Amino acid sequence: MPELPEVETVRRGLDKWVAGRRIATVEVLHPRAVRRHVTGAEHFAGLLAGRRVGSVMRRGKYLWLPLDDEDALIGHLGMSGQLLLQPVEAAAETHLRVRFSFDDDGPELRFVDQRTFGGLSVSIGGAVLPEELAHIALDPVDPLFVDDAFIERMRKRRTEVKRALLDQTLISGVGNIYADEALWRARLHGARDTSQLSRPTVRRLLGHVRDVLNEAIGQGGTSFDALYVNVNGESGYFDRSLNAYGREGLPCRRCGSPIRREAFMNRSSFSCPRCQPRPRVRALA
């Protein structure tokens, strides 16, 4: 699933190519793509026609496009969603779900989603911050993120540190890939008990989280397949810089020990057995 760097890369592309343009028409080709818009596809399209798009915003892994009259178009990419800018005459993609045309007759915005886990909806009055996203915490690359508050909140939770990093009500935008990468840099096993971590340790981990996210943004995110691309259809290349995630059996770039893979919440965690020893007693979730 796209994490913060991938969504931020898409946000920047949308802000460059869509902000300031007026939507002419909206064509919903698959109702599941707008299932979160409970009043249906026709209402969704009618609300957006004729609206001008403002500067594109992001909260964690969600995007929203402020509209005139204080509403907002919310987007979540899910597992395979793509927001692509395409020439009007370009052939429709196999998994094209929603098509937006603009009154300047320039490139269309297309929502393409193979697995249809992503989706779009309109938030009434949500231009500043959609109510639907208000429960999501700030992310560590947001200038309003308060490090000290995060450190105290994490240390008060009796849970595993990786679970805490994935808790979008505590810190948003971090998923499985970047949690593993930050934990590798911090030399922490993901099962460490947050309540047993010192303030300097949590602060150091947060610094690594922020560094990993910023580096990944600079490289356009991580693409393991064709499902994640930016608005121009280009893949990110941070996968070349991964130190832990997906490297089972390969030597740790720090000590040479083979990277291990462990089951974690129906997914996998990757870590170094020497640099990131397991805690003697696993934390309670």
XYZ file of C-alpha atoms in Angstrom:
285
model
C 0.000 0.000 0.000
C 1.365 3.478 -0.829
C 2.779 5.186 2.242
C 3.548 8.831 2.918
C 6.390 9.273 0.368
C 4.325 7.823 -2.463
C 1.233 9.863 -1.575
C 3.306 13.027 -1.139
C 4.869 12.453 -4.562
C 1.387 12.207 -6.072
C 0.266 15.294 -4.127
C 3.110 17.354 -5.564
C 2.266 16.243 -9.079
C -1.408 17.076 -8.650
C -0.583 20.453 -7.161
C 1.566 21.244 -10.191
C -0.814 20.027 -12.887
C -4.344 20.269 -11.429
C -4.450 23.115 -8.885
C -6.133 26.222 -10.294
C -8.031 24.340 -13.014
C -11.817 24.110 -13.250
C -13.471 20.693 -13.569
C -15.754 20.459 -16.604
C -17.131 16.930 -16.361
C -16.770 13.849 -14.175
C -17.395 10.340 -15.487
C -17.659 7.528 -12.931
C -16.950 4.232 -14.673
C -17.054 1.956 -11.630
C -19.334 2.685 -8.654
C -16.944 1.054 -6.164
C -14.451 3.859 -6.815
C -16.860 6.328 -5.142
C -18.402 3.963 -2.579
C -17.330 6.294 0.260
C -19.523 8.977 -1.313
C -22.689 7.509 0.151
C -25.115 9.528 -1.969
C -23.853 7.801 -5.095
C -21.953 8.332 -8.316
C -24.396 10.739 -9.950
C -24.385 13.032 -6.929
C -20.572 12.817 -6.763
C -20.193 13.884 -10.385
C -22.781 16.650 -10.068
C -21.070 18.181 -7.041
C -17.729 18.427 -8.839
C -18.728 19.730 -12.269
C -17.844 23.410 -12.602
C -15.713 23.529 -9.437
C -12.219 24.993 -9.355
C -9.462 23.023 -7.603
C -7.236 24.692 -5.010
C -3.796 23.731 -3.691
C -3.682 19.986 -3.117
C -3.298 18.871 0.515
C -2.399 15.663 2.343
C -3.000 14.155 5.789
C -1.039 10.931 6.262
C -1.888 8.652 3.339
C -4.972 10.662 2.283
C -5.154 13.441 -0.287
C -7.704 16.168 -0.557
C -8.273 18.736 -3.274
C -9.947 21.866 -1.847
C -12.710 23.224 -4.046
C -14.301 26.619 -4.277
C -17.314 26.977 -1.967
C -15.323 25.261 0.838
C -15.847 21.603 -0.157
C -13.088 19.093 -0.931
C -12.449 16.046 -3.070
C -10.866 13.312 -0.900
C -8.743 10.550 -2.392
C -7.157 7.399 -1.004
C -5.026 5.216 -3.260
C -5.647 1.954 -1.413
C -3.451 -0.893 -2.654
C -3.258 -0.039 -6.333
C -4.854 3.352 -6.978
C -3.257 5.787 -9.393
C -4.088 9.413 -10.152
C -2.760 10.036 -13.645
C -2.622 13.064 -15.931
C -3.322 11.934 -19.477
C -3.932 13.650 -22.810
C -7.619 13.776 -23.673
C -7.039 11.587 -26.718
C -5.123 8.870 -24.807
C -6.736 5.426 -24.772
C -8.578 4.490 -21.593
C -6.617 2.360 -19.146
C -7.918 -1.150 -18.460
C -8.756 -0.280 -14.870
C -9.918 3.309 -15.384
C -12.540 4.064 -12.698
C -13.142 7.843 -12.756
C -12.300 10.438 -15.409
C -12.125 14.223 -14.812
C -12.027 16.676 -17.721
C -11.239 20.379 -17.324
C -12.571 23.477 -19.008
C -9.146 24.377 -20.417
C -9.211 21.228 -22.612
C -5.847 20.253 -21.119
C -4.824 16.852 -19.759
C -7.468 14.808 -17.982
C -7.140 13.508 -14.435
C -7.823 9.777 -14.291
C -8.318 7.549 -11.264
C -7.089 4.083 -12.178
C -7.395 1.272 -9.647
C -6.871 -2.388 -10.440
C -7.992 -3.787 -7.082
C -10.554 -1.043 -6.317
C -9.501 -0.759 -2.666
C -8.918 2.975 -3.090
C -11.628 5.544 -3.546
C -12.831 9.123 -3.972
C -15.503 11.129 -2.187
C -16.599 14.731 -1.675
C -16.411 16.249 1.807
C -18.941 19.043 2.285
C -17.251 21.985 3.991
C -13.944 20.087 4.105
C -11.633 22.450 2.239
C -9.442 23.291 5.264
C -9.464 19.787 6.774
C -12.152 17.254 5.894
C -14.005 15.997 8.953
C -13.441 12.460 7.668
C -9.676 12.906 8.137
C -9.628 14.839 11.412
C -8.890 11.726 13.492
C -5.637 11.075 11.607
C -2.503 12.305 13.367
C -0.017 14.695 11.814
C 2.975 13.116 10.109
C 6.609 13.830 11.028
C 7.342 15.852 7.878
C 4.461 18.228 8.657
C 5.853 21.514 10.063
C 3.113 21.448 12.729
C 4.219 18.059 14.088
C 5.336 18.396 17.746
C 8.190 16.022 18.550
C 7.939 16.247 22.344
C 4.218 15.496 22.349
C 4.740 12.457 20.152
C 7.558 11.162 22.355
C 5.417 11.375 25.488
C 2.411 9.774 23.836
C 4.464 6.881 22.476
C 6.110 6.176 25.829
C 2.721 6.080 27.566
C 1.485 3.301 25.291
C 2.225 -0.247 26.303
C 2.579 -1.763 22.879
C 5.252 -2.865 20.447
C 7.192 -0.023 18.867
C 6.414 -1.092 15.304
C 2.694 -1.266 16.077
C 2.949 2.263 17.472
C 4.625 3.515 14.292
C 1.765 2.079 12.244
C -0.927 3.646 14.443
C -2.314 6.461 12.284
C -3.871 8.147 15.319
C -0.406 8.518 16.865
C 1.738 9.267 13.819
C 0.441 9.154 10.268
C 1.888 8.162 6.932
C 4.251 5.442 8.158
C 3.585 1.946 6.834
C 5.334 -1.397 6.879
C 8.216 -0.484 4.573
C 9.323 2.738 6.229
C 8.737 1.449 9.761
C 11.178 -1.403 9.074
C 13.693 0.997 7.556
C 13.547 3.433 10.481
C 13.803 0.628 13.041
C 16.857 -0.761 11.232
C 18.548 2.628 11.356
C 17.672 2.988 15.048
C 18.885 -0.580 15.819
C 15.553 -1.412 17.449
C 13.542 -4.592 17.071
C 9.911 -3.881 16.248
C 8.684 -5.864 19.270
C 10.355 -3.586 21.799
C 7.935 -2.253 24.435
C 7.305 1.453 23.895
C 6.903 2.049 27.620
C 10.446 0.786 28.172
C 12.053 3.126 25.642
C 13.852 6.192 26.965
C 13.000 9.644 25.678
C 16.363 9.939 23.853
C 15.732 6.568 22.190
C 12.279 7.598 20.949
C 13.642 10.945 19.786
C 16.405 9.178 17.860
C 13.870 6.796 16.295
C 11.654 9.712 15.291
C 14.645 11.347 13.625
C 15.258 8.207 11.605
C 11.573 8.004 10.634
C 11.716 11.572 9.396
C 14.982 11.002 7.525
C 13.704 7.861 5.810
C 10.483 9.568 4.731
C 12.280 12.628 3.383
C 14.829 10.527 1.503
C 12.060 8.411 -0.012
C 10.129 11.525 -1.065
C 13.296 12.784 -2.748
C 13.456 9.565 -4.769
C 9.789 9.533 -5.726
C 8.803 6.795 -3.280
C 9.179 3.029 -3.523
C 7.890 1.021 -6.486
C 8.020 -2.764 -6.343
C 5.699 -3.164 -9.336
C 3.704 -1.104 -11.815
C 0.885 -0.407 -9.350
C 2.547 2.630 -7.781
C 3.497 5.448 -10.148
C 3.383 9.234 -9.960
C 0.913 11.384 -11.910
C 3.094 11.065 -15.014
C 3.194 7.279 -14.799
C 6.789 7.156 -13.516
C 8.007 4.757 -10.814
C 9.884 5.760 -7.679
C 13.330 4.311 -7.010
C 13.799 4.317 -3.220
C 13.658 0.499 -3.353
C 17.336 0.677 -4.357
C 18.119 2.279 -0.989
C 16.274 -0.156 1.281
C 18.369 -1.600 4.090
C 15.901 -4.050 5.638
C 12.518 -4.337 3.940
C 12.342 -7.142 1.370
C 15.977 -8.183 1.890
C 15.481 -11.559 3.591
C 18.697 -13.568 3.530
C 20.794 -10.728 2.124
C 23.663 -9.382 4.235
C 22.958 -6.485 6.569
C 24.654 -3.429 5.095
C 25.997 -2.607 8.586
C 27.238 -5.917 10.037
C 26.879 -8.534 7.309
C 24.398 -10.805 9.130
C 21.582 -12.197 6.931
C 18.430 -10.103 7.185
C 15.594 -12.074 8.768
C 11.891 -12.072 7.990
C 9.296 -12.493 10.738
C 5.510 -12.696 10.603
C 3.788 -9.481 11.692
C 0.065 -8.665 11.565
C -0.544 -10.793 8.434
C 2.476 -9.136 6.864
C 6.231 -9.458 7.266
C 8.847 -7.573 9.233
C 12.471 -7.443 8.151
C 15.346 -6.786 10.552
C 18.946 -7.655 11.350
C 19.323 -10.355 14.036
C 22.587 -8.866 15.267
C 21.867 -5.127 15.081
C 18.220 -5.508 16.183
C 18.067 -8.309 18.782
C 14.646 -9.479 19.851
C 13.540 -8.285 23.297
C 13.692 -10.933 26.004
C 9.989 -10.505 26.702
C 7.701 -9.452 23.854
C 5.551 -6.415 24.510
C 1.808 -6.797 24.842
C -0.204 -5.276 21.996
